[in-house]
PDB file of C-alpha atoms and ligand atoms in Angstrom:
ATOM      1  CA  MET A  29     110.992 139.513  77.088  1.00 96.00           C
ATOM      2  CA  LYS A  30     110.076 142.946  78.396  1.00 98.00           C
ATOM      3  CA  LYS A  31     112.462 145.797  77.595  1.00 98.00           C
ATOM      4  CA  ILE A  32     113.600 147.548  80.775  1.00 98.00           C
ATOM      5  CA  VAL A  33     115.005 151.084  80.576  1.00 99.00           C
ATOM      6  CA  VAL A  34     116.771 152.267  83.750  1.00 99.00           C
ATOM      7  CA  LEU A  35     117.073 155.987  84.527  1.00 98.00           C
ATOM      8  CA  VAL A  36     119.987 157.063  86.745  1.00 98.00           C
ATOM      9  CA  SER A  37     121.702 160.205  88.025  1.00 98.00           C
ATOM     10  CA  GLY A  38     124.491 159.109  90.364  1.00 97.00           C
ATOM     11  CA  GLY A  39     126.444 156.206  91.798  1.00 97.00           C
ATOM     12  CA  GLY A  40     124.179 153.587  90.315  1.00 98.00           C
ATOM     13  CA  THR A  41     124.312 150.966  93.084  1.00 98.00           C
ATOM     14  CA  ASN A  42     120.654 150.146  92.415  1.00 98.00           C
ATOM     15  CA  LEU A  43     121.432 149.768  88.711  1.00 98.00           C
ATOM     16  CA  GLN A  44     124.248 147.417  89.736  1.00 98.00           C
ATOM     17  CA  ALA A  45     121.825 145.413  91.878  1.00 98.00           C
ATOM     18  CA  LEU A  46     119.573 145.039  88.830  1.00 99.00           C
ATOM     19  CA  ILE A  47     122.485 144.008  86.592  1.00 98.00           C
ATOM     20  CA  ASP A  48     123.690 141.453  89.182  1.00 98.00           C
ATOM     21  CA  ALA A  49     120.183 140.048  89.653  1.00 98.00           C
ATOM     22  CA  ALA A  50     119.774 139.760  85.869  1.00 98.00           C
ATOM     23  CA  ASN A  51     123.117 137.921  85.626  1.00 98.00           C
ATOM     24  CA  ARG A  52     121.911 135.488  88.302  1.00 98.00           C
ATOM     25  CA  GLY A  53     118.742 134.867  86.256  1.00 98.00           C
ATOM     26  CA  GLU A  54     116.540 136.558  88.846  1.00 98.00           C
ATOM     27  CA  ILE A  55     114.836 139.011  86.467  1.00 98.00           C
ATOM     28  CA  LYS A  56     112.372 136.694  84.803  1.00 97.00           C
ATOM     29  CA  ASN A  57     110.998 137.706  81.399  1.00 97.00           C
ATOM     30  CA  GLY A  58     112.872 141.042  81.369  1.00 98.00           C
ATOM     31  CA  LYS A  59     116.113 142.456  79.982  1.00 98.00           C
ATOM     32  CA  ILE A  60     117.795 145.802  80.701  1.00 98.00           C
ATOM     33  CA  SER A  61     117.959 147.187  77.173  1.00 98.00           C
ATOM     34  CA  CYS A  62     119.158 150.725  77.889  1.00 98.00           C
ATOM     35  CA  VAL A  63     120.293 153.096  80.659  1.00 98.00           C
ATOM     36  CA  ILE A  64     119.529 156.821  80.506  1.00 98.00           C
ATOM     37  CA  SER A  65     121.550 159.208  82.676  1.00 98.00           C
ATOM     38  CA  SER A  66     120.589 162.774  83.560  1.00 98.00           C
ATOM     39  CA  ASN A  67     124.155 163.419  84.709  1.00 98.00           C
ATOM     40  CA  PRO A  68     127.136 163.081  82.337  1.00 98.00           C
ATOM     41  CA  GLU A  69     129.426 162.458  85.358  1.00 98.00           C
ATOM     42  CA  ALA A  70     127.361 159.652  86.922  1.00 98.00           C
ATOM     43  CA  TYR A  71     129.358 156.554  87.867  1.00 98.00           C
ATOM     44  CA  ALA A  72     126.265 154.587  86.828  1.00 98.00           C
ATOM     45  CA  ILE A  73     127.320 155.204  83.185  1.00 98.00           C
ATOM     46  CA  GLU A  74     130.484 153.188  83.806  1.00 98.00           C
ATOM     47  CA  ARG A  75     128.463 150.403  85.413  1.00 98.00           C
ATOM     48  CA  ALA A  76     126.240 150.217  82.313  1.00 98.00           C
ATOM     49  CA  GLY A  77     129.331 150.175  80.064  1.00 98.00           C
ATOM     50  CA  ASN A  78     130.953 147.378  82.096  1.00 98.00           C
ATOM     51  CA  ALA A  79     127.795 145.319  81.689  1.00 98.00           C
ATOM     52  CA  GLY A  80     127.605 145.987  77.939  1.00 98.00           C
ATOM     53  CA  ILE A  81     124.341 147.916  78.236  1.00 98.00           C
ATOM     54  CA  PRO A  82     123.854 150.893  75.873  1.00 98.00           C
ATOM     55  CA  CYS A  83     123.690 154.208  77.705  1.00 98.00           C
ATOM     56  CA  VAL A  84     122.129 157.461  76.540  1.00 98.00           C
ATOM     57  CA  ILE A  85     123.077 160.685  78.327  1.00 98.00           C
ATOM     58  CA  ILE A  86     120.403 163.383  78.433  1.00 98.00           C
ATOM     59  CA  PRO A  87     121.855 166.075  80.726  1.00 98.00           C
ATOM     60  CA  ARG A  88     119.267 167.788  82.923  1.00 98.00           C
ATOM     61  CA  LYS A  89     121.323 170.976  82.846  1.00 98.00           C
ATOM     62  CA  ASP A  90     120.827 171.311  79.073  1.00 98.00           C
ATOM     63  CA  TYR A  91     117.100 171.997  79.618  1.00 98.00           C
ATOM     64  CA  SER A  92     115.595 175.104  81.195  1.00 97.00           C
ATOM     65  CA  ASP A  93     112.590 173.423  82.815  1.00 96.00           C
ATOM     66  CA  SER A  94     111.125 170.098  83.835  1.00 96.00           C
ATOM     67  CA  VAL A  95     108.571 169.976  80.988  1.00 98.00           C
ATOM     68  CA  SER A  96     111.113 170.376  78.176  1.00 98.00           C
ATOM     69  CA  TYR A  97     113.415 167.874  79.900  1.00 98.00           C
ATOM     70  CA  SER A  98     110.572 165.385  80.312  1.00 98.00           C
ATOM     71  CA  LYS A  99     109.688 165.702  76.616  1.00 98.00           C
ATOM     72  CA  ALA A 100     113.262 164.741  75.719  1.00 98.00           C
ATOM     73  CA  ILE A 101     113.084 161.753  78.081  1.00 98.00           C
ATOM     74  CA  LEU A 102     109.700 160.731  76.625  1.00 98.00           C
ATOM     75  CA  ALA A 103     111.078 160.815  73.075  1.00 98.00           C
ATOM     76  CA  GLU A 104     113.965 158.546  74.092  1.00 98.00           C
ATOM     77  CA  LEU A 105     111.697 156.121  75.980  1.00 98.00           C
ATOM     78  CA  ASP A 106     109.482 155.861  72.890  1.00 98.00           C
ATOM     79  CA  ARG A 107     112.545 155.307  70.691  1.00 98.00           C
ATOM     80  CA  GLN A 108     113.693 152.523  73.026  1.00 98.00           C
ATOM     81  CA  GLU A 109     110.204 150.935  72.975  1.00 98.00           C
ATOM     82  CA  ALA A 110     110.376 150.615  76.753  1.00 98.00           C
ATOM     83  CA  ASP A 111     107.995 148.169  78.429  1.00 98.00           C
ATOM     84  CA  LEU A 112     109.167 149.121  81.928  1.00 98.00           C
ATOM     85  CA  ILE A 113     111.009 152.197  83.154  1.00 99.00           C
ATOM     86  CA  VAL A 114     112.944 151.996  86.420  1.00 99.00           C
ATOM     87  CA  LEU A 115     114.000 155.142  88.262  1.00 98.00           C
ATOM     88  CA  ALA A 116     117.113 153.938  90.106  1.00 98.00           C
ATOM     89  CA  GLY A 117     118.455 156.977  91.926  1.00 97.00           C
ATOM     90  CA  PHE A 118     117.031 159.304  89.266  1.00 98.00           C
ATOM     91  CA  MET A 119     116.996 162.753  90.820  1.00 95.00           C
ATOM     92  CA  THR A 120     114.610 164.612  88.511  1.00 94.00           C
ATOM     93  CA  ILE A 121     110.838 164.692  88.907  1.00 94.00           C
ATOM     94  CA  LEU A 122     109.238 163.764  85.584  1.00 97.00           C
ATOM     95  CA  ASP A 123     106.382 165.808  84.171  1.00 97.00           C
ATOM     96  CA  LYS A 124     102.997 164.227  83.575  1.00 97.00           C
ATOM     97  CA  CYS A 125     103.710 163.971  79.826  1.00 98.00           C
ATOM     98  CA  VAL A 126     105.886 160.995  80.823  1.00 98.00           C
ATOM     99  CA  THR A 127     103.909 159.626  83.783  1.00 98.00           C
ATOM    100  CA  GLU A 128     100.650 159.644  81.803  1.00 98.00           C
ATOM    101  CA  ALA A 129     102.188 158.057  78.681  1.00 98.00           C
ATOM    102  CA  TYR A 130     103.683 155.286  80.857  1.00 98.00           C
ATOM    103  CA  ALA A 131     101.058 154.935  83.597  1.00 98.00           C
ATOM    104  CA  TYR A 132     101.797 151.911  85.836  1.00 98.00           C
ATOM    105  CA  LYS A 133     104.928 151.250  83.768  1.00 98.00           C
ATOM    106  CA  ILE A 134     107.373 153.389  85.789  1.00 98.00           C
ATOM    107  CA  ILE A 135     108.816 152.035  89.038  1.00 98.00           C
ATOM    108  CA  ASN A 136     110.795 154.154  91.537  1.00 98.00           C
ATOM    109  CA  VAL A 137     112.853 153.247  94.578  1.00 98.00           C
ATOM    110  CA  HIS A 138     112.496 155.729  97.430  1.00 98.00           C
ATOM    111  CA  PRO A 139     114.774 155.419 100.482  1.00 98.00           C
ATOM    112  CA  ALA A 140     112.097 155.795 103.192  1.00 98.00           C
ATOM    113  CA  LEU A 141     108.788 154.292 104.242  1.00 98.00           C
ATOM    114  CA  ILE A 142     106.282 156.266 102.151  1.00 98.00           C
ATOM    115  CA  PRO A 143     104.241 158.286 103.160  1.00 98.00           C
ATOM    116  CA  SER A 144     107.026 159.405 105.545  1.00 98.00           C
ATOM    117  CA  PHE A 145     109.992 161.488 104.400  1.00 98.00           C
ATOM    118  CA  CYS A 146     108.974 161.726 100.762  1.00 98.00           C
ATOM    119  CA  GLY A 147     107.815 164.198  98.134  1.00 95.00           C
ATOM    120  CA  GLU A 148     109.604 167.128  96.581  1.00 91.00           C
ATOM    121  CA  GLY A 149     112.978 167.892  98.179  1.00 92.00           C
ATOM    122  CA  PHE A 150     113.305 164.431  99.760  1.00 96.00           C
ATOM    123  CA  TYR A 151     116.007 162.617  97.856  1.00 95.00           C
ATOM    124  CA  GLY A 152     119.320 160.895  98.514  1.00 95.00           C
ATOM    125  CA  LEU A 153     121.023 161.543 101.861  1.00 97.00           C
ATOM    126  CA  ARG A 154     118.560 164.298 102.764  1.00 97.00           C
ATOM    127  CA  VAL A 155     115.879 161.675 103.374  1.00 98.00           C
ATOM    128  CA  HIS A 156     118.044 159.944 105.994  1.00 98.00           C
ATOM    129  CA  GLU A 157     119.044 163.261 107.615  1.00 98.00           C
ATOM    130  CA  LYS A 158     115.343 164.073 108.074  1.00 98.00           C
ATOM    131  CA  ALA A 159     114.518 160.601 109.429  1.00 98.00           C
ATOM    132  CA  LEU A 160     117.329 160.858 112.010  1.00 98.00           C
ATOM    133  CA  GLU A 161     116.338 164.428 112.899  1.00 98.00           C
ATOM    134  CA  TYR A 162     112.813 163.189 113.610  1.00 98.00           C
ATOM    135  CA  GLY A 163     114.073 160.289 115.716  1.00 98.00           C
ATOM    136  CA  VAL A 164     112.262 157.416 114.000  1.00 98.00           C
ATOM    137  CA  LYS A 165     113.191 153.936 115.246  1.00 98.00           C
ATOM    138  CA  VAL A 166     112.624 152.117 111.963  1.00 98.00           C
ATOM    139  CA  SER A 167     113.136 153.279 108.409  1.00 98.00           C
ATOM    140  CA  GLY A 168     113.401 151.487 105.082  1.00 98.00           C
ATOM    141  CA  ALA A 169     112.634 151.803 101.411  1.00 98.00           C
ATOM    142  CA  THR A 170     109.590 151.749  99.165  1.00 98.00           C
ATOM    143  CA  ILE A 171     109.258 150.465  95.630  1.00 98.00           C
ATOM    144  CA  HIS A 172     106.291 152.163  93.985  1.00 98.00           C
ATOM    145  CA  PHE A 173     104.713 153.106  90.683  1.00 98.00           C
ATOM    146  CA  VAL A 174     105.272 156.680  89.579  1.00 98.00           C
ATOM    147  CA  ASN A 175     102.363 159.027  88.897  1.00 97.00           C
ATOM    148  CA  GLU A 176     102.127 162.807  88.441  1.00 95.00           C
ATOM    149  CA  GLU A 177     102.675 163.493  92.158  1.00 95.00           C
ATOM    150  CA  ALA A 178     106.160 162.965  93.643  1.00 94.00           C
ATOM    151  CA  ASP A 179     106.429 159.659  95.578  1.00 95.00           C
ATOM    152  CA  ALA A 180     102.630 159.238  95.637  1.00 96.00           C
ATOM    153  CA  GLY A 181     102.030 156.324  93.246  1.00 98.00           C
ATOM    154  CA  ALA A 182     100.818 152.859  94.254  1.00 98.00           C
ATOM    155  CA  ILE A 183     103.181 151.020  96.612  1.00 98.00           C
ATOM    156  CA  ILE A 184     104.466 147.658  95.345  1.00 98.00           C
ATOM    157  CA  LEU A 185     106.914 146.543  98.073  1.00 98.00           C
ATOM    158  CA  GLN A 186     108.327 147.991 101.296  1.00 98.00           C
ATOM    159  CA  GLY A 187     111.028 146.769 103.648  1.00 98.00           C
ATOM    160  CA  THR A 188     112.332 148.030 106.980  1.00 98.00           C
ATOM    161  CA  VAL A 189     115.548 148.275 108.978  1.00 98.00           C
ATOM    162  CA  ASP A 190     116.085 149.336 112.602  1.00 98.00           C
ATOM    163  CA  VAL A 191     117.575 152.769 113.248  1.00 98.00           C
ATOM    164  CA  GLU A 192     120.479 152.607 115.742  1.00 98.00           C
ATOM    165  CA  ASN A 193     121.245 155.336 118.311  1.00 98.00           C
ATOM    166  CA  ASP A 194     124.590 156.286 116.771  1.00 98.00           C
ATOM    167  CA  ASP A 195     123.493 156.232 113.107  1.00 98.00           C
ATOM    168  CA  THR A 196     124.737 158.912 110.733  1.00 98.00           C
ATOM    169  CA  PRO A 197     122.794 159.606 107.507  1.00 98.00           C
ATOM    170  CA  GLU A 198     125.503 157.744 105.584  1.00 98.00           C
ATOM    171  CA  VAL A 199     125.366 154.663 107.830  1.00 98.00           C
ATOM    172  CA  LEU A 200     121.565 154.528 107.729  1.00 98.00           C
ATOM    173  CA  GLN A 201     121.565 155.009 103.951  1.00 98.00           C
ATOM    174  CA  ARG A 202     123.969 152.106 103.487  1.00 98.00           C
ATOM    175  CA  ARG A 203     121.940 149.804 105.802  1.00 98.00           C
ATOM    176  CA  ILE A 204     118.750 150.585 103.858  1.00 98.00           C
ATOM    177  CA  MET A 205     120.430 150.086 100.491  1.00 98.00           C
ATOM    178  CA  GLU A 206     122.028 146.751 101.427  1.00 98.00           C
ATOM    179  CA  ASN A 207     119.068 145.269 103.272  1.00 98.00           C
ATOM    180  CA  VAL A 208     116.141 146.671 101.345  1.00 98.00           C
ATOM    181  CA  GLU A 209     116.766 148.609  98.109  1.00 98.00           C
ATOM    182  CA  TRP A 210     119.196 146.211  96.417  1.00 98.00           C
ATOM    183  CA  LYS A 211     116.902 143.268  97.211  1.00 98.00           C
ATOM    184  CA  LEU A 212     113.420 144.676  96.672  1.00 99.00           C
ATOM    185  CA  LEU A 213     114.067 146.682  93.497  1.00 98.00           C
ATOM    186  CA  PRO A 214     115.155 143.626  91.427  1.00 98.00           C
ATOM    187  CA  LYS A 215     112.323 141.636  93.002  1.00 98.00           C
ATOM    188  CA  ALA A 216     109.694 144.226  92.006  1.00 98.00           C
ATOM    189  CA  VAL A 217     111.156 144.480  88.500  1.00 99.00           C
ATOM    190  CA  SER A 218     110.899 140.719  88.064  1.00 98.00           C
ATOM    191  CA  LEU A 219     107.340 140.669  89.435  1.00 98.00           C
ATOM    192  CA  PHE A 220     106.393 143.360  86.906  1.00 98.00           C
ATOM    193  CA  CYS A 221     108.007 141.488  83.998  1.00 98.00           C
ATOM    194  CA  GLU A 222     106.206 138.294  85.045  1.00 98.00           C
ATOM    195  CA  ASP A 223     102.866 140.217  85.034  1.00 98.00           C
ATOM    196  CA  ARG A 224     102.409 139.429  88.718  1.00 98.00           C
ATOM    197  CA  ILE A 225     101.436 142.952  89.822  1.00 98.00           C
ATOM    198  CA  SER A 226      97.811 143.949  89.479  1.00 98.00           C
ATOM    199  CA  ILE A 227      96.104 147.277  90.166  1.00 97.00           C
ATOM    200  CA  LYS A 228      92.778 147.558  91.954  1.00 97.00           C
ATOM    201  CA  ASN A 229      91.287 150.905  92.991  1.00 96.00           C
ATOM    202  CA  GLY A 230      94.650 152.618  92.500  1.00 95.00           C
ATOM    203  CA  LYS A 231      96.499 150.149  94.770  1.00 98.00           C
ATOM    204  CA  ALA A 232      99.075 147.589  93.666  1.00 98.00           C
ATOM    205  CA  TYR A 233      98.835 143.925  94.662  1.00 98.00           C
ATOM    206  CA  VAL A 234     101.380 141.159  94.099  1.00 98.00           C
ATOM    207  CA  ASP A 235      99.736 137.885  93.038  1.00 89.00           C
TER     208      ASP A 235
HETATM  209  C1  GAR B 311     119.212 155.504  96.576  1.00 72.86           C
HETATM  210  O1  GAR B 311     119.232 155.431  97.995  1.00 72.86           O
HETATM  211  C2  GAR B 311     117.793 155.781  96.094  1.00 72.86           C
HETATM  212  O2  GAR B 311     116.813 155.162  96.880  1.00 72.86           O
HETATM  213  C3  GAR B 311     117.726 157.270  96.265  1.00 72.86           C
HETATM  214  O3  GAR B 311     119.001 157.754  95.906  1.00 72.86           O
HETATM  215  C4  GAR B 311     119.983 156.734  96.083  1.00 72.86           C
HETATM  216  C5  GAR B 311     120.650 156.493  94.766  1.00 72.86           C
HETATM  217  O4  GAR B 311     121.703 155.589  94.875  1.00 72.86           O
HETATM  218  N1  GAR B 311     116.689 157.816  95.444  1.00 72.86           N
HETATM  219  C6  GAR B 311     116.000 158.906  95.758  1.00 72.86           C
HETATM  220  O5  GAR B 311     116.206 159.564  96.753  1.00 72.86           O
HETATM  221  C7  GAR B 311     114.930 159.293  94.746  1.00 72.86           C
HETATM  222  N2  GAR B 311     113.939 160.138  95.377  1.00 72.86           N
HETATM  223  P1  GAR B 311     122.309 154.815  93.622  1.00 72.86           P
HETATM  224  O6  GAR B 311     122.578 155.839  92.520  1.00 72.86           O
HETATM  225  O7  GAR B 311     123.600 154.246  94.164  1.00 72.86           O
HETATM  226  O8  GAR B 311     121.335 153.756  93.196  1.00 72.86           O
END
């Protein structure tokens, strides 16, 4: 059984999707062993508690910069003996001390079709605001490995939804979460735990 550590910052609907999938037996060969929150107020903490999963709070605001924060995260990941780290609505970019120590062992869900609407500054609702501003006709979400560059690691899975004329950022966000994020994130996590993702020339392939 691989030990899965989930990092969160907010509402935690993606964490909930993982918990629900695990309860349905859809995460094969993996178990969520710990949740780490960067935000002491995150509702995700309650979701972890309700599911009986230990939660560690490491507040981002207690650290002056990204490197010192990342070192604290790294120490906790090592303590937890994490086999897989899932960034599920985690709103802090991790320094390379973490991404190098856990190369191809960190998975992120990004709410757009990478390489569009991604990178530093593109997170949460802002991503959907930008997509609507641009006038794209499809959007979606990307599940990818995390490397030292924001949203630039190997893509594992992507899924799309149509953008409707009267969409607001909130409506588009919800459609993408329901139809793509909550389905593909648990799927990618299970694929990882089953050792069904391989890397060739920096790209990820599902066997
Ligand atoms: C999700 O849409 C996730 O894709 C996005 O934030 C939301 C978190 O929701 N993540 C990012 O923008 C990271 N760059 P949740 O807390 O309910 O899972």
